[in-house]
Coordinates of C-alpha atoms in Angstrom, one line a residue:
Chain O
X1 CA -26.8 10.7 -9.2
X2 CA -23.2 12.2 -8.1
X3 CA -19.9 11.7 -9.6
X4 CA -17.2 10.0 -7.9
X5 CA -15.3 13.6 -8.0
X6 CA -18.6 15.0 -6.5
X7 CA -19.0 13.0 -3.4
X8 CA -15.5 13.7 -2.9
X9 CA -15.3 17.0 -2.5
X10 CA -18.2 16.8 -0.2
X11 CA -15.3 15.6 2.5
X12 CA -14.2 18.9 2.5
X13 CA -17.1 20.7 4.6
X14 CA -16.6 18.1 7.4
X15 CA -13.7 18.7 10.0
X16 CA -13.9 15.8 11.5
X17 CA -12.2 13.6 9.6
X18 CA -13.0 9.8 10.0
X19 CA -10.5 7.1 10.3
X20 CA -10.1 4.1 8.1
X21 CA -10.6 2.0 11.8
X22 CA -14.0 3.7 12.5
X23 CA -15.2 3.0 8.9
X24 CA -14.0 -0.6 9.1
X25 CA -15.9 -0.7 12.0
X26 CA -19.0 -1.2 9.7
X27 CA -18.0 -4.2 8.6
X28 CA -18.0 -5.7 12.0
X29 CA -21.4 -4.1 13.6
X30 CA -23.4 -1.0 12.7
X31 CA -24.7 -1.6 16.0
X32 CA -21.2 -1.4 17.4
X33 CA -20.7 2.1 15.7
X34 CA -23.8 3.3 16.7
X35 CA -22.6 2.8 20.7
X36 CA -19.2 3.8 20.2
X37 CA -21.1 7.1 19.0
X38 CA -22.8 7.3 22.0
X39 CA -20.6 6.0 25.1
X40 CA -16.8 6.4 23.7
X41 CA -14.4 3.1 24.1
X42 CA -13.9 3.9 27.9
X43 CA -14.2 1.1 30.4
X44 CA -13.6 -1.7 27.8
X45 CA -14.3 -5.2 28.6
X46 CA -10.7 -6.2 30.1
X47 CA -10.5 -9.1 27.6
X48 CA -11.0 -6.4 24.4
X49 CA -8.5 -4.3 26.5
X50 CA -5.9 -7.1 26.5
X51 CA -6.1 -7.7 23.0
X52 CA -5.7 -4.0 22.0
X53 CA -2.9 -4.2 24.1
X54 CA -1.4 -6.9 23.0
X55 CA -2.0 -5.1 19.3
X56 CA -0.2 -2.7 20.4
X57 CA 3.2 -4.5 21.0
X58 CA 2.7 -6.2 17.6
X59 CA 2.1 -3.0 15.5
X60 CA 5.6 -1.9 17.5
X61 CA 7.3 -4.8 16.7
X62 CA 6.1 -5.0 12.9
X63 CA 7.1 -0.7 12.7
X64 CA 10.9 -2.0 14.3
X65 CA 11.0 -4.6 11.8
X66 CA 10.1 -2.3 9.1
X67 CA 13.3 -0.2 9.8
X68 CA 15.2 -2.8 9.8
X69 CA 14.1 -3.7 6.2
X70 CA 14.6 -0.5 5.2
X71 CA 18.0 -0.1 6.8
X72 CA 18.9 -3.2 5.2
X73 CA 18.1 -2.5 1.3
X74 CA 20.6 -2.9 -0.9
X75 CA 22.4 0.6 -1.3
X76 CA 25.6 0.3 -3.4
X77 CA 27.3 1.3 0.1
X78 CA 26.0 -2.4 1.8
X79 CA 26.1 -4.7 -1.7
X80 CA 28.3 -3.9 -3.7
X81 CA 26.9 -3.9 -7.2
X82 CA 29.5 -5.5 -9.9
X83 CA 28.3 -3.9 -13.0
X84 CA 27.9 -0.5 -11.3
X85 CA 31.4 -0.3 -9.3
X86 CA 33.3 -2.2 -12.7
X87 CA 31.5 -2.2 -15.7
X88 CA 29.0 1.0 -16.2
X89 CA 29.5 4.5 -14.4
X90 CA 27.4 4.9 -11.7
X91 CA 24.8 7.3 -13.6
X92 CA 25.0 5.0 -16.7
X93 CA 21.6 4.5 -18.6
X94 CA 21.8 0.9 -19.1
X95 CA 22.3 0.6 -15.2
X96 CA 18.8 2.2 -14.9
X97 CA 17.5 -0.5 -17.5
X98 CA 18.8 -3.4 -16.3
X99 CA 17.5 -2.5 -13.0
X100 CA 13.9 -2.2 -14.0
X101 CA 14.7 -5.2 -15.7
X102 CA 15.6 -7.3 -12.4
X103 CA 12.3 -5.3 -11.4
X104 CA 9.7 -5.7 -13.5
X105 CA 10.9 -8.5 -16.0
X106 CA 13.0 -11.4 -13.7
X107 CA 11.6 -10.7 -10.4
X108 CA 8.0 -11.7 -12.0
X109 CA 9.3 -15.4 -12.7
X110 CA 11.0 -18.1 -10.6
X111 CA 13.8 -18.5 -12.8
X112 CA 14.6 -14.5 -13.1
X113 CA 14.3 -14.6 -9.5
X114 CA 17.1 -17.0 -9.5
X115 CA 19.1 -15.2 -12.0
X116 CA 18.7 -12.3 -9.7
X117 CA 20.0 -14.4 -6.3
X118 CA 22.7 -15.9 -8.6
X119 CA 24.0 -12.4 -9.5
X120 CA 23.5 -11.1 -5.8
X121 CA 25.4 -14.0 -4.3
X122 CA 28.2 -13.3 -7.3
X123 CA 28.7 -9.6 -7.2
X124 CA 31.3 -9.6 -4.0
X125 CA 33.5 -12.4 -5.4
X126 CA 33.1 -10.6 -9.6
X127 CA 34.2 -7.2 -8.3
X128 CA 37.3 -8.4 -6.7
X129 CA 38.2 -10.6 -9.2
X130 CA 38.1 -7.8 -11.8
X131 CA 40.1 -5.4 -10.0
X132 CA 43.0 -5.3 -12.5
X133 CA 41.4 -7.3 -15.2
X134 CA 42.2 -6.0 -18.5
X135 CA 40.4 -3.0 -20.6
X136 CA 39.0 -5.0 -23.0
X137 CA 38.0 -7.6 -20.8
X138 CA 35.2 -5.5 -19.4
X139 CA 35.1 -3.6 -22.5
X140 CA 33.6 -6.9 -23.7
X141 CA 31.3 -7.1 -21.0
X142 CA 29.9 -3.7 -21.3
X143 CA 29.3 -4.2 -24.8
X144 CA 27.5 -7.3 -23.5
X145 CA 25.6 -6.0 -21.3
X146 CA 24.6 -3.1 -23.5
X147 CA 23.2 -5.0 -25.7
X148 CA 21.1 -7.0 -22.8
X149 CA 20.1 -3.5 -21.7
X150 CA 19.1 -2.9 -25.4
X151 CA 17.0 -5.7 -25.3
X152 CA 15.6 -5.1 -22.1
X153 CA 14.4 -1.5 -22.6
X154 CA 12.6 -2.4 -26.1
X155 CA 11.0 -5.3 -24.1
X156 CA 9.9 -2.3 -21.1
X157 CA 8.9 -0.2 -24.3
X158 CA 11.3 2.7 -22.7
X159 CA 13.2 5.0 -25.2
X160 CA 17.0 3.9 -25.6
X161 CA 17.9 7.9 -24.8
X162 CA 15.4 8.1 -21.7
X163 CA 16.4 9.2 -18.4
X164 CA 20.2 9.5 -19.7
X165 CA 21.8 12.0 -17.3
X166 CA 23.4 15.1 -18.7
X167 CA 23.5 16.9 -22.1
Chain H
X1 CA 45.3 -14.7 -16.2
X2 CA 44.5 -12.9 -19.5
X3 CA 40.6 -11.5 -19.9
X4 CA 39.3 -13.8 -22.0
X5 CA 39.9 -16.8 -18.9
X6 CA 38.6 -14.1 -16.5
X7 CA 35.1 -13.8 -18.6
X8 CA 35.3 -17.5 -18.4
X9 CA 35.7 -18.0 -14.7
X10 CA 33.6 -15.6 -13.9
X11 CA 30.9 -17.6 -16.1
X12 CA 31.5 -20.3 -14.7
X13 CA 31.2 -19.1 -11.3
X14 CA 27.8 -18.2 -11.7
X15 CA 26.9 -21.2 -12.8
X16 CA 28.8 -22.9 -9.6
X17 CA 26.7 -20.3 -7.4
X18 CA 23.4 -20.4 -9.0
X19 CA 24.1 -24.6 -8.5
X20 CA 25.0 -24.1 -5.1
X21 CA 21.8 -22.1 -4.4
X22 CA 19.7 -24.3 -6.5
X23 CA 20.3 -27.2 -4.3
X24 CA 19.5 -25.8 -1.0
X25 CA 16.3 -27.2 0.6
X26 CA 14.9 -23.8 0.7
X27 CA 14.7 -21.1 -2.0
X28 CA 16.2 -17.7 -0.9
X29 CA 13.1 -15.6 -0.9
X30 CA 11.0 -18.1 1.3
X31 CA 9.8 -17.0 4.2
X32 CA 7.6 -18.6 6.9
X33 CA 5.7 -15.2 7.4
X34 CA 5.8 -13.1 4.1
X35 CA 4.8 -14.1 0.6
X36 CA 7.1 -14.6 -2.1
X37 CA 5.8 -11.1 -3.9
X38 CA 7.2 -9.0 -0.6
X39 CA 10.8 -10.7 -1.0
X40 CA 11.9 -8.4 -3.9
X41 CA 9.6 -5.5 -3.1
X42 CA 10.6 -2.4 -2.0
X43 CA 9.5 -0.8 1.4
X44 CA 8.2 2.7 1.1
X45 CA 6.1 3.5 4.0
X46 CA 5.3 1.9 7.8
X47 CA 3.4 3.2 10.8
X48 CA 2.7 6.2 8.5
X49 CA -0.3 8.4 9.0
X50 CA -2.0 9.9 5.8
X51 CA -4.3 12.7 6.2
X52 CA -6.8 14.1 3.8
X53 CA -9.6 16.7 4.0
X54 CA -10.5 16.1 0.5
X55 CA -11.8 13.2 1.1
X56 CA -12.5 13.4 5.2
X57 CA -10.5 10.2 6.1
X58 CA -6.9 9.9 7.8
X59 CA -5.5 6.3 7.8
X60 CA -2.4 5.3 8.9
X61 CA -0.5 2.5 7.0
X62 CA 0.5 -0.1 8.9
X63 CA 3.3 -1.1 5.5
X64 CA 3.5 -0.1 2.1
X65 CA 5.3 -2.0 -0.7
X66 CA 6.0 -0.9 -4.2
X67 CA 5.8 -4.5 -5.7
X68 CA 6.5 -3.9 -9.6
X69 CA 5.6 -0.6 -10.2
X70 CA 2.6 -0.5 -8.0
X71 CA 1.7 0.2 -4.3
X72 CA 0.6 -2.7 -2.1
X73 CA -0.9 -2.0 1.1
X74 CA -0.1 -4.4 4.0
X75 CA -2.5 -4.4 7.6
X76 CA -1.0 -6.4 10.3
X77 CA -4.1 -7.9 12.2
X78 CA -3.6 -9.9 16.4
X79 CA -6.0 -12.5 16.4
X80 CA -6.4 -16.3 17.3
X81 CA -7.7 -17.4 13.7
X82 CA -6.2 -16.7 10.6
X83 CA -9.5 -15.8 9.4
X84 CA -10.0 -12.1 7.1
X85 CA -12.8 -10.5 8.1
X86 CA -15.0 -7.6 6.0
X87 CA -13.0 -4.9 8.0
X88 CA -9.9 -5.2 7.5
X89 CA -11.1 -5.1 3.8
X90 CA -12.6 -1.9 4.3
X91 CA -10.1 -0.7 6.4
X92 CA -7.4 -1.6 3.4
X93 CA -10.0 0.1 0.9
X94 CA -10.3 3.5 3.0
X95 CA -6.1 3.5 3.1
X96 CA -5.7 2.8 -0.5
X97 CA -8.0 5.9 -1.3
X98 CA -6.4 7.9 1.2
X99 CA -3.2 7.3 0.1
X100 CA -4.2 7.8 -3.7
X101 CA -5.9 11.0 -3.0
X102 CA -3.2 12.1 -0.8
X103 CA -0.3 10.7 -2.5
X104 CA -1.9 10.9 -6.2
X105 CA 0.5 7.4 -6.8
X106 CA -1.4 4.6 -8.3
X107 CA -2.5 1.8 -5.8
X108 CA -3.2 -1.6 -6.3
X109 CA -6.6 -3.0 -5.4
X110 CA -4.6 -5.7 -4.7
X111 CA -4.1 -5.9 -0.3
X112 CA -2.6 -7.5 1.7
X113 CA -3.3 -9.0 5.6
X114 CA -0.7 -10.2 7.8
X115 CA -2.5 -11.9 10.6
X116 CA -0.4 -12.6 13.2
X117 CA -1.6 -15.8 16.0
X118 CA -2.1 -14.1 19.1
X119 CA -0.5 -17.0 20.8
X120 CA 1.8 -18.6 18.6
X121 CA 2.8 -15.5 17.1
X122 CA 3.1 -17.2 13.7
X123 CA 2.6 -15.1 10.6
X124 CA 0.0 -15.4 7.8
X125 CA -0.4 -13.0 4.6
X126 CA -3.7 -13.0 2.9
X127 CA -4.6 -10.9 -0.5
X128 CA -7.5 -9.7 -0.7
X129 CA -9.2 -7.3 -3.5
X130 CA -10.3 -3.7 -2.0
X131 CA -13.0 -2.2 -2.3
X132 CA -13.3 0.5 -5.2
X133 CA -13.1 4.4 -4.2
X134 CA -17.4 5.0 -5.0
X135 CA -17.8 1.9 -2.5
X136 CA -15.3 3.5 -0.1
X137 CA -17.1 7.4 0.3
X138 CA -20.6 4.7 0.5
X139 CA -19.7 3.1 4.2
X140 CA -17.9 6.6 5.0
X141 CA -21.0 8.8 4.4
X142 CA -22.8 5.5 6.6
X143 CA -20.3 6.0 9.2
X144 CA -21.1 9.9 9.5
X145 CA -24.9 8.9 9.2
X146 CA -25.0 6.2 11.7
X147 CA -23.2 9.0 13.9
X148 CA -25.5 11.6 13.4
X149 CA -28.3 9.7 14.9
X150 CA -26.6 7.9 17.2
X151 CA -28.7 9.0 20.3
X152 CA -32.2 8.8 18.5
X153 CA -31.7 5.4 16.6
X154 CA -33.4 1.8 18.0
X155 CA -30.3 -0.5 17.7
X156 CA -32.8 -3.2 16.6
X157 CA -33.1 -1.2 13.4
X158 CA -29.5 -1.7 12.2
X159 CA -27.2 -4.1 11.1
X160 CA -25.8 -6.7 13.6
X161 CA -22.6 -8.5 13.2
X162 CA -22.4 -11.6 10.0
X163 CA -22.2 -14.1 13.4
X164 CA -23.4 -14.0 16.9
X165 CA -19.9 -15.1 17.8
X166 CA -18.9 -11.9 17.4
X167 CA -20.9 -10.1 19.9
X168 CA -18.8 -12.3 22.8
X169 CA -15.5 -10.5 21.8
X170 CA -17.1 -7.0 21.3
X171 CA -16.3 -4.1 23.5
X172 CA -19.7 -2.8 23.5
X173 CA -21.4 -6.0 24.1
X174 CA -22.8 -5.2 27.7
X175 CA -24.3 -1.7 26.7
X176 CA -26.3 -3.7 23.5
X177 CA -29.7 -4.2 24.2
X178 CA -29.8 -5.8 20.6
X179 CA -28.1 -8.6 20.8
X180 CA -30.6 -10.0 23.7
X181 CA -33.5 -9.9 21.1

């Protein structure tokens, strides 16, 4: 009986290296795979050609939409991020906590979802507000959300000193 | 205004805002084609082909989402019913250990496929658990097998489709001799 690591490596003395469509095509017909083998995919039923077609276009349209998610992320450039542009430095270590809070801790439940929307929706109209707010004003809040971050990172089980930038 | 009524303002206006976004019909992350996992996900591959000799499979990844921590693969499927079929399970299963051999990232044997109505165009995600890497190098050393003896094999010998409907939408249907039998 091989190992998993075994069969692996067995991939390495074939070239030809099989697709995860061909495989799937198992699922649907060994029958199917047998005549693809043997006669190609030329001269397609026009119907099966249509829909490949028309796959086609979608898988397009799904790729443009992708880039447009990922043009859209939030980058501190396109939302601007109240704690980071007021409260922390930009490298701060509780920024990096309180991030993979909103990541793995609130965006697991409804309610930290909405405490995550809240804040979204809040950021523009908290960063201009504090403009010329006093020192200890978000002094406060640092301390705050320090301690939030405290909490945070003993609740992700990270060390308070990991991933702190510089000496 | 002194800093102690900013702090309070600014409280306050959360709670206005977080009201205001309570009360709409809809939530924020809803969306009438993507699951409510995607809307705080983060996007880190599309249309991206993964090649490795290791394991003699390429696949290309239609999307990929890191959804807390973890890799999520997402295969967008055309068809008229919103039905998942075996294949686009393998076809997840072979990506995932592509990508994990490729990539040597942890993903989830959680998947995802996004059928799309090939008239309506409306949008359906379905999850679906992939098959585990021994399973996966099973149907691939089938596949080079079945190839192998392609030209000497009986078709009547091998597996047909789950349903006889299928062998109306198949592109080989007029070359099988099988399906008349």
């Amino acid at each position: 009986m091989s190992s998993s690591s075994e069969r692996i490596s067995r991939g390495r003395n074939d070239d030809r290296l099989i697709s995860a469509s061909e495989i799937a095509e198992l699922g649907f017909c060994e029958r199917f795979v047998v005549l693809t083998a043997r006669h190609g995919r030329r001269h397609d039923p026009p119907d099966v050609s249509a829909a490949r077609e028309r796959g086609n276009r979608a898988h397009e349209e799904f790729f443009n939409e992708s880039v447009a998610i990922a043009n859209g992320q939030r980058t501190p450039s396109k939302r601007p991020c109240f704690m980071e542009m007021r409260v922390f430095e930009p490298n701060a270590h509780e920024l990096v906590i309180l991030r993979r809070m909103r990541d793995e801790l609130l965006s697991r439940t409804v309610l930290g979802r909405w405490v995550i929307a809240l804040y979204d929706k809040a950021c523009p109209w908290l960063v201009n507000a504090s403009e010329h707010k006093p020192a200890w004003a978000i002094a406060t809040l640092r301390r705050s959300l320090s301690a939030v971050a405290l909490l945070a990172s003993l609740a992700l089980r990270i060390s308070p000193g990991a991933g702190r930038a510089g000496p | 205004m002194t800093g102690s009524s900013f702090i309070a303002i600014s409280l306050l206006a959360l709670i206005l805002v977080g009201l205001l976004v309570a009360t709409r019909n809809t939530s924020p992350w809803r969306h009438p084609d993507e699951p409510s996992e995607w809307r705080h996900a983060e996007l880190i591959y599309a249309e991206k082909l993964f090649k490795e000799p290791l394991v003699g499979m390429v696949a290309r990844i239609d999307r990929a989402y890191r959804i807390n921590g973890v890799i999520e693969l997402v295969e967008l499927k055309t068809r008229a019913s919103g039905r998942v079929y075996a294949s686009d399970v393998i076809e997840l299963s072979v990506q995932r250990v592509v990508l994990q051999e490729k990539t040597g990232k942890a993903v989830s044997r959680r998947g995802w496929v996004l059928i799309e109505h090939s008239t309506t165009r409306r949008r359906t995600a379905r999850s679906v658990m992939l098959y585990d890497t021994d399973e996966v190098l099973r149907l691939r050393d089938r596949t080079r097998q079945l190839r192998e003896v392609a030209n000497r094999v009986t078709l009547t010998e091998l597996r047909g489709p789950s349903s006889p409907k299928a062998c109306a939408k198949c592109g080989q249907r007029t070359r099988c001799t099988a399906r008349l039998m």
